[in-house]
């Protein structure tokens, strides 16, 4: 019978490899980058939703939903206002990055 150890070997970093503050800084930086990317994606979705949501007004008005389903129309308008507020900075980020600095 063999007495070999079957547990997988996991590399353990030396104490000199990464200090706790460096590890915390790297973790916070990567988490912030992930949150920034998620916020940018949500802003893009809100921008395009604000741009396309008025197309839903026409069928609602044509079908008479304003009198039969006023809560649906109010929710549609409320969603449009929220999308306008959340997506308002989407296009400005690209323009700011392309402008030369030091004018």
CSV table of C-alpha atoms in Angstrom, one decimal:
chain,number,residue,atom,x,y,z
A,1,UNK,CA,0.0,0.0,0.0
A,2,UNK,CA,1.0,3.5,-0.8
A,3,UNK,CA,1.1,6.2,1.8
A,4,UNK,CA,1.1,9.2,-0.6
A,5,UNK,CA,-0.8,12.2,0.4
A,6,UNK,CA,-3.8,12.8,-1.9
A,7,UNK,CA,-4.7,16.3,-0.7
A,8,UNK,CA,-4.1,18.9,-3.4
A,9,UNK,CA,-1.3,21.2,-2.9
A,10,UNK,CA,-2.3,24.9,-2.5
A,11,UNK,CA,0.4,27.5,-2.8
A,12,UNK,CA,0.6,29.5,0.4
A,13,UNK,CA,2.0,33.0,-0.1
A,14,UNK,CA,5.0,33.9,2.0
A,15,UNK,CA,4.6,36.6,4.6
A,16,UNK,CA,7.0,38.7,2.5
A,17,UNK,CA,5.0,38.2,-0.7
A,18,UNK,CA,2.0,40.4,0.0
A,19,UNK,CA,1.4,42.5,3.0
A,20,UNK,CA,-2.1,43.0,4.5
A,21,UNK,CA,-2.4,46.7,3.4
A,22,UNK,CA,-1.3,45.8,-0.2
A,23,UNK,CA,-3.8,43.0,-0.3
A,24,UNK,CA,-6.6,45.2,1.0
A,25,UNK,CA,-5.6,48.0,-1.5
A,26,UNK,CA,-5.7,45.5,-4.4
A,27,UNK,CA,-9.0,44.1,-3.2
A,28,UNK,CA,-10.6,47.5,-2.8
A,29,UNK,CA,-9.3,48.7,-6.2
A,30,UNK,CA,-10.6,45.6,-8.0
A,31,UNK,CA,-14.0,45.9,-6.2
A,32,UNK,CA,-14.2,49.6,-7.1
A,33,UNK,CA,-13.4,48.8,-10.8
A,34,UNK,CA,-16.2,46.2,-10.8
A,35,UNK,CA,-18.7,48.6,-9.3
A,36,UNK,CA,-17.6,51.3,-11.7
A,37,UNK,CA,-18.2,49.0,-14.6
A,38,UNK,CA,-21.6,47.9,-13.2
A,39,UNK,CA,-22.6,51.6,-12.7
A,40,UNK,CA,-21.5,52.4,-16.2
A,41,UNK,CA,-23.6,49.6,-17.6
A,42,UNK,CA,-26.7,50.6,-15.6
A,43,UNK,CA,-26.2,54.2,-16.8
A,44,UNK,CA,-26.0,53.0,-20.4
A,45,UNK,CA,-29.2,50.9,-20.1
A,46,UNK,CA,-31.0,53.8,-18.5
A,47,UNK,CA,-29.9,56.2,-21.3
A,48,UNK,CA,-31.1,53.9,-24.0
A,49,UNK,CA,-34.3,53.1,-22.1
A,50,UNK,CA,-34.9,56.9,-21.8
A,51,UNK,CA,-34.3,57.3,-25.6
A,52,UNK,CA,-36.6,54.4,-26.6
A,53,UNK,CA,-39.3,54.5,-24.0
A,54,UNK,CA,-41.3,57.3,-25.7
A,55,UNK,CA,-42.0,54.9,-28.6
A,56,UNK,CA,-44.2,53.0,-26.1
A,57,UNK,CA,-46.4,56.2,-25.7
A,58,UNK,CA,-47.8,56.0,-29.2
A,59,UNK,CA,-49.4,52.5,-28.9
A,60,UNK,CA,-50.7,53.4,-25.4
A,61,UNK,CA,-52.3,56.6,-26.6
A,62,UNK,CA,-53.7,54.9,-29.8
A,63,UNK,CA,-55.3,52.0,-27.8
A,64,UNK,CA,-57.0,54.3,-25.4
A,65,UNK,CA,-54.9,53.1,-22.4
A,66,UNK,CA,-55.0,56.5,-20.9
A,67,UNK,CA,-58.7,56.0,-19.9
A,68,UNK,CA,-58.8,52.3,-19.4
A,69,UNK,CA,-55.4,51.8,-17.7
A,70,UNK,CA,-54.3,55.0,-16.2
A,71,UNK,CA,-51.8,53.3,-13.8
A,72,UNK,CA,-50.0,51.7,-16.7
A,73,UNK,CA,-49.6,55.1,-18.4
A,74,UNK,CA,-48.5,56.7,-15.1
A,75,UNK,CA,-46.0,53.9,-14.6
A,76,UNK,CA,-44.7,54.3,-18.1
A,77,UNK,CA,-44.2,58.1,-17.5
A,78,UNK,CA,-42.6,57.4,-14.1
A,79,UNK,CA,-40.2,54.9,-15.6
A,80,UNK,CA,-39.3,57.4,-18.3
A,81,UNK,CA,-38.5,60.1,-15.8
A,82,UNK,CA,-36.4,57.6,-13.7
A,83,UNK,CA,-34.5,56.5,-16.9
A,84,UNK,CA,-33.9,60.2,-17.8
A,85,UNK,CA,-32.5,60.9,-14.3
A,86,UNK,CA,-30.3,57.8,-14.2
A,87,UNK,CA,-29.0,57.9,-17.7
A,88,UNK,CA,-28.2,61.6,-18.0
A,89,UNK,CA,-24.5,61.3,-17.6
A,90,UNK,CA,-23.9,58.5,-20.1
A,91,UNK,CA,-22.9,60.5,-23.2
A,92,UNK,CA,-20.9,63.0,-21.2
A,93,UNK,CA,-18.3,60.5,-20.0
A,94,UNK,CA,-17.0,59.8,-23.6
A,95,UNK,CA,-16.9,63.5,-24.6
A,96,UNK,CA,-14.9,64.4,-21.4
A,97,UNK,CA,-12.3,61.8,-22.1
A,98,UNK,CA,-11.7,62.9,-25.7
A,99,UNK,CA,-11.2,66.6,-24.9
A,100,UNK,CA,-7.6,67.8,-24.6
A,101,UNK,CA,-6.6,69.0,-21.2
A,102,UNK,CA,-4.7,72.2,-20.4
A,103,UNK,CA,-6.6,74.9,-22.2
